[in-house]
Tab-separated table of C-alpha atoms and ligand atoms in Angstrom:
chain	number	residue	atom	x	y	z
A	3	MET	CA	87.002	92.251	78.543
A	4	GLY	CA	89.753	93.020	81.186
A	5	TRP	CA	89.491	94.005	85.119
A	6	ARG	CA	89.709	97.443	84.478
A	7	GLU	CA	86.903	97.337	82.306
A	8	GLU	CA	85.074	94.756	84.394
A	9	ALA	CA	85.635	96.671	87.282
A	10	LYS	CA	84.401	100.316	85.911
A	11	LYS	CA	80.712	98.546	84.814
A	12	LYS	CA	80.589	97.254	88.473
A	13	ALA	CA	81.109	100.434	90.061
A	14	SER	CA	78.532	102.168	87.623
A	15	ALA	CA	76.822	99.573	88.273
A	16	GLU	CA	76.203	100.405	91.874
A	17	ALA	CA	76.320	104.208	91.462
A	18	VAL	CA	72.746	103.346	89.574
A	19	LYS	CA	70.901	101.877	92.469
A	20	HIS	CA	71.198	105.997	93.780
A	21	VAL	CA	68.116	105.913	90.242
A	22	LYS	CA	65.303	106.756	91.591
A	23	ASP	CA	61.578	106.629	89.449
A	24	GLY	CA	61.059	110.810	88.567
A	25	PHE	CA	64.155	111.703	89.245
A	26	THR	CA	66.618	114.726	86.433
A	27	ILE	CA	70.137	113.247	86.873
A	28	GLY	CA	73.571	114.836	85.563
A	29	LEU	CA	75.051	112.121	83.038
A	30	GLY	CA	79.320	112.767	83.012
A	31	SER	CA	81.979	111.839	80.481
A	32	GLY	CA	84.492	109.279	79.859
A	33	SER	CA	84.885	105.334	78.898
A	34	THR	CA	84.032	104.462	82.913
A	35	VAL	CA	80.497	106.559	83.196
A	36	ALA	CA	79.873	105.586	79.818
A	37	TYR	CA	78.594	102.085	81.641
A	38	ALA	CA	75.390	103.748	83.900
A	39	ILE	CA	73.910	105.807	81.071
A	40	GLN	CA	74.144	102.583	79.550
A	41	GLU	CA	72.240	100.836	82.420
A	42	ILE	CA	70.160	103.779	82.711
A	43	GLY	CA	68.771	103.142	79.700
A	44	LYS	CA	67.814	99.964	80.283
A	45	ARG	CA	66.211	100.323	83.256
A	46	ILE	CA	64.481	102.917	81.867
A	47	GLN	CA	62.628	100.565	79.034
A	48	GLN	CA	62.181	97.945	81.234
A	49	ARG	CA	61.398	99.670	84.611
A	50	LYS	CA	58.734	102.483	82.519
A	51	LEU	CA	60.880	105.262	85.011
A	52	ARG	CA	60.369	108.791	83.591
A	53	ILE	CA	63.603	109.759	84.316
A	54	LEU	CA	65.146	112.851	82.890
A	55	GLY	CA	69.212	113.359	81.958
A	56	VAL	CA	71.263	116.617	81.642
A	57	PRO	CA	74.489	115.702	79.254
A	58	THR	CA	77.656	117.500	80.167
A	59	SER	CA	79.503	117.024	76.653
A	60	HIS	CA	78.634	116.227	73.128
A	61	GLN	CA	80.496	112.561	73.516
A	62	ALA	CA	77.561	111.856	76.690
A	63	MET	CA	74.962	113.516	75.019
A	64	MET	CA	75.234	111.117	72.107
A	65	LEU	CA	75.012	108.850	74.052
A	66	THR	CA	72.031	109.480	75.555
A	67	VAL	CA	70.431	109.936	72.652
A	68	HIS	CA	71.565	105.978	71.702
A	69	CYS	CA	70.679	105.259	75.290
A	70	GLY	CA	66.447	106.348	74.960
A	71	ILE	CA	66.896	108.520	77.764
A	72	PRO	CA	64.732	111.854	77.719
A	73	MET	CA	67.007	114.494	77.935
A	74	THR	CA	66.774	118.188	79.264
A	75	THR	CA	68.894	121.481	80.175
A	76	LEU	CA	69.191	123.907	83.308
A	77	ASN	CA	67.166	126.308	81.698
A	78	GLU	CA	63.639	123.590	82.993
A	79	HIS	CA	65.971	121.807	85.434
A	80	SER	CA	68.311	124.413	87.960
A	81	GLN	CA	68.138	121.679	90.591
A	82	LEU	CA	69.362	118.214	89.553
A	83	ASP	CA	68.672	114.975	91.557
A	84	LEU	CA	71.857	113.247	90.985
A	85	THR	CA	74.912	113.250	89.342
A	86	ILE	CA	77.612	110.587	87.711
A	87	ASP	CA	80.739	111.145	86.387
A	88	GLY	CA	84.040	109.292	86.482
A	89	ALA	CA	86.788	111.080	87.626
A	90	ASP	CA	90.728	110.732	86.604
A	91	GLN	CA	92.301	111.092	90.835
A	92	ILE	CA	90.424	111.118	93.271
A	93	ASP	CA	92.478	111.076	97.090
A	94	ARG	CA	91.022	110.067	100.501
A	95	GLN	CA	88.990	113.428	100.908
A	96	LEU	CA	87.709	112.725	97.677
A	97	ASN	CA	88.939	115.309	95.781
A	98	LEU	CA	89.034	115.273	92.595
A	99	ILE	CA	91.154	115.526	88.986
A	100	LYS	CA	89.376	115.670	86.284
A	101	GLY	CA	89.189	117.224	82.951
A	102	MET	CA	91.426	114.047	80.902
A	103	GLY	CA	88.027	114.074	78.556
A	104	GLY	CA	88.385	118.014	78.415
A	105	ALA	CA	84.543	119.045	79.637
A	106	LEU	CA	85.134	119.806	82.684
A	107	THR	CA	83.269	122.609	83.208
A	108	ARG	CA	80.265	121.797	82.264
A	109	GLU	CA	80.810	118.898	84.559
A	110	LYS	CA	81.863	120.936	87.041
A	111	ILE	CA	78.843	123.548	86.553
A	112	VAL	CA	76.340	120.360	86.574
A	113	ALA	CA	78.450	119.146	90.133
A	114	SER	CA	77.534	122.234	91.659
A	115	ALA	CA	73.178	122.131	90.580
A	116	THR	CA	73.466	118.547	92.352
A	117	LYS	CA	71.731	117.137	95.132
A	118	GLN	CA	73.844	114.356	95.232
A	119	PHE	CA	77.386	113.882	93.567
A	120	VAL	CA	77.960	110.380	93.317
A	121	ILE	CA	81.696	109.298	91.188
A	122	VAL	CA	82.654	105.716	89.851
A	123	ALA	CA	86.007	104.625	88.970
A	124	ASP	CA	88.412	102.174	88.531
A	125	GLU	CA	91.419	101.497	91.856
A	126	THR	CA	93.383	102.853	89.121
A	127	LYS	CA	92.253	106.081	90.415
A	128	LEU	CA	93.270	106.683	93.471
A	129	THR	CA	95.808	108.300	95.083
A	130	GLU	CA	97.084	109.742	98.236
A	131	LYS	CA	97.270	112.932	97.365
A	132	LEU	CA	95.730	114.714	93.407
A	133	GLY	CA	98.811	115.798	91.440
A	134	ALA	CA	101.322	112.588	91.156
A	135	ASN	CA	101.668	111.819	87.897
A	136	CYS	CA	98.352	113.746	86.886
A	137	ALA	CA	98.420	117.637	85.835
A	138	VAL	CA	95.212	119.654	86.416
A	139	PRO	CA	93.485	120.328	83.400
A	140	VAL	CA	92.178	123.928	83.185
A	141	GLU	CA	89.809	125.961	79.972
A	142	VAL	CA	90.870	128.874	78.954
A	143	LEU	CA	89.520	131.394	76.983
A	144	PRO	CA	91.902	131.443	73.431
A	145	PHE	CA	92.345	135.055	73.519
A	146	ALA	CA	94.114	134.917	77.184
A	147	LEU	CA	95.861	132.228	76.748
A	148	PRO	CA	100.004	133.264	76.339
A	149	THR	CA	99.414	135.365	79.472
A	150	VAL	CA	97.484	132.691	81.276
A	151	MET	CA	100.860	130.357	80.800
A	152	LEU	CA	102.559	133.019	82.076
A	153	LYS	CA	100.802	132.898	84.903
A	154	MET	CA	100.512	129.303	85.320
A	155	GLN	CA	104.943	129.166	85.315
A	156	GLU	CA	104.646	131.962	88.349
A	157	LYS	CA	102.573	130.021	90.548
A	158	GLY	CA	104.211	127.080	90.312
A	159	GLY	CA	103.190	125.176	87.466
A	160	LYS	CA	104.794	123.990	84.138
A	161	PRO	CA	102.016	123.887	81.447
A	162	VAL	CA	101.085	122.703	78.345
A	163	LEU	CA	98.297	123.270	75.836
A	164	ARG	CA	96.619	120.190	74.887
A	165	GLU	CA	96.816	119.064	71.309
A	166	ALA	CA	94.756	117.592	69.537
A	167	LYS	CA	94.217	114.041	67.658
A	168	GLY	CA	93.325	113.502	64.269
A	169	LYS	CA	93.489	117.492	64.094
A	170	VAL	CA	96.340	120.027	63.334
A	171	GLY	CA	96.126	122.512	66.333
A	172	PRO	CA	95.112	122.460	70.194
A	173	VAL	CA	91.750	120.507	71.441
A	174	VAL	CA	89.009	122.693	71.504
A	175	THR	CA	86.514	121.493	73.615
A	176	ASP	CA	82.098	122.243	73.581
A	177	ASN	CA	82.680	126.026	74.335
A	178	GLY	CA	84.665	126.573	72.127
A	179	ASN	CA	87.623	127.122	74.501
A	180	PHE	CA	91.483	125.462	75.068
A	181	ILE	CA	92.853	122.828	77.629
A	182	VAL	CA	95.918	123.330	79.287
A	183	ASP	CA	97.310	120.417	81.005
A	184	VAL	CA	99.283	122.043	84.318
A	185	ASP	CA	102.016	119.983	86.350
A	186	PHE	CA	101.850	120.775	89.826
A	187	GLY	CA	103.430	117.931	91.400
A	188	HIS	CA	101.585	116.361	94.475
A	189	ILE	CA	99.343	119.090	95.488
A	190	ASN	CA	99.045	119.627	99.084
A	191	THR	CA	96.599	122.431	99.571
A	192	PRO	CA	94.046	121.848	96.275
A	193	LYS	CA	91.452	124.451	97.809
A	194	LYS	CA	94.097	126.709	97.567
A	195	LEU	CA	95.146	126.369	94.044
A	196	ASP	CA	91.695	125.847	92.926
A	197	SER	CA	91.328	129.758	93.885
A	198	GLN	CA	94.129	130.831	92.227
A	199	LEU	CA	93.727	129.165	89.321
A	200	LYS	CA	90.279	130.799	89.297
A	201	SER	CA	91.952	134.307	90.309
A	202	ILE	CA	93.129	134.374	86.429
A	203	PRO	CA	92.282	136.338	83.788
A	204	GLY	CA	90.966	134.031	81.291
A	205	VAL	CA	91.034	131.037	82.892
A	206	ILE	CA	87.085	129.252	82.526
A	207	GLU	CA	87.533	126.934	85.289
A	208	THR	CA	89.774	124.239	86.584
A	209	GLY	CA	89.374	120.288	86.602
A	210	LEU	CA	90.335	120.360	90.513
A	211	PHE	CA	86.795	119.587	92.198
A	212	ILE	CA	86.966	120.435	95.696
A	213	GLU	CA	84.994	119.204	98.447
A	214	MET	CA	82.315	118.003	95.947
A	215	ALA	CA	81.861	114.574	95.922
A	216	ASP	CA	79.522	112.714	97.721
A	217	ILE	CA	80.848	108.583	97.417
A	218	VAL	CA	82.279	107.588	95.135
A	219	TYR	CA	82.430	103.671	94.137
A	220	VAL	CA	85.724	102.430	93.030
A	221	GLY	CA	85.862	99.202	91.213
A	222	THR	CA	88.950	97.109	91.782
A	223	ARG	CA	91.197	94.629	89.591
A	224	VAL	CA	89.506	91.326	92.622
A	225	GLY	CA	86.462	92.438	91.497
A	226	THR	CA	84.605	93.926	94.172
A	227	VAL	CA	83.385	97.404	94.739
A	228	GLN	CA	84.930	99.885	97.321
A	229	LYS	CA	82.235	102.507	98.324
A	230	LEU	CA	83.878	105.440	99.611
A	231	GLU	CA	81.707	108.242	101.510
A	232	SER	CA	82.550	111.857	102.457
A	233	LYS	CA	82.571	113.089	105.995
B	321	5RP	C1	85.623	113.772	81.384
B	321	5RP	C2	86.412	113.120	82.765
B	321	5RP	C3	86.066	112.042	82.744
B	321	5RP	O1	85.248	111.608	83.670
B	321	5RP	C4	87.516	111.344	83.050
B	321	5RP	O2	88.657	111.930	82.391
B	321	5RP	C5	86.936	110.494	83.763
B	321	5RP	O3	86.980	109.388	82.174
B	321	5RP	P1	87.345	107.540	82.539
B	321	5RP	O4	86.529	107.245	83.129
B	321	5RP	O5	87.494	107.137	81.012
B	321	5RP	O6	88.809	107.245	83.073
B	321	5RP	O7	86.350	114.058	83.948
B	321	5RP	O8	86.216	115.806	81.489
């Protein structure tokens, strides 16, 4: 296992320490949080914990089933105790860009329903300013695509419709929508940009997660795990 995988695994192990018996937990998507989901599954078997999981994507749901974690939905549990998820970029204020896996809408809904939102990542995800070498993924209603892309350009972005691999045409999300990756360069005011994007009719959700994360565990290349906490 290379240093990055080790770092993801160690960060996830720290996050799983927040799991308590009886918790209902939001389960994020991506390769980093997958380690946390596997570890939660192990703890349920070994310690007979009563845990329920709310997966944020098809990928997370399949892994949740595979790991033997009983599932529930927001219908039964509109408030969650804890959510663990990954991120694509993290700044010093713990603002995030998420959505490279295309699951950003459900991830944001689940994160908004949780008492504690914990992020796991390796050190390559840390940045001084969001947007440096990282476009902002935005979920868009297919009907609205042309006008949404035009309005994104008017707001200074360079939008690119995300193309699928192993299928011709665009990526279709778990919600039946498209993903547009919008390059804004360095983002000076992420909160403002998030509300500007959200004001475009046809935008379902953006990958800007502003003032949402409570704790970030960052696995480093030297084998340590850094804990960052929101102020
Ligand atoms: C999916 C996400 C993921 O959390 C994000 O892309 C990080 O993934 P990984 O841990 O594989 O780097 O937001 O929509």
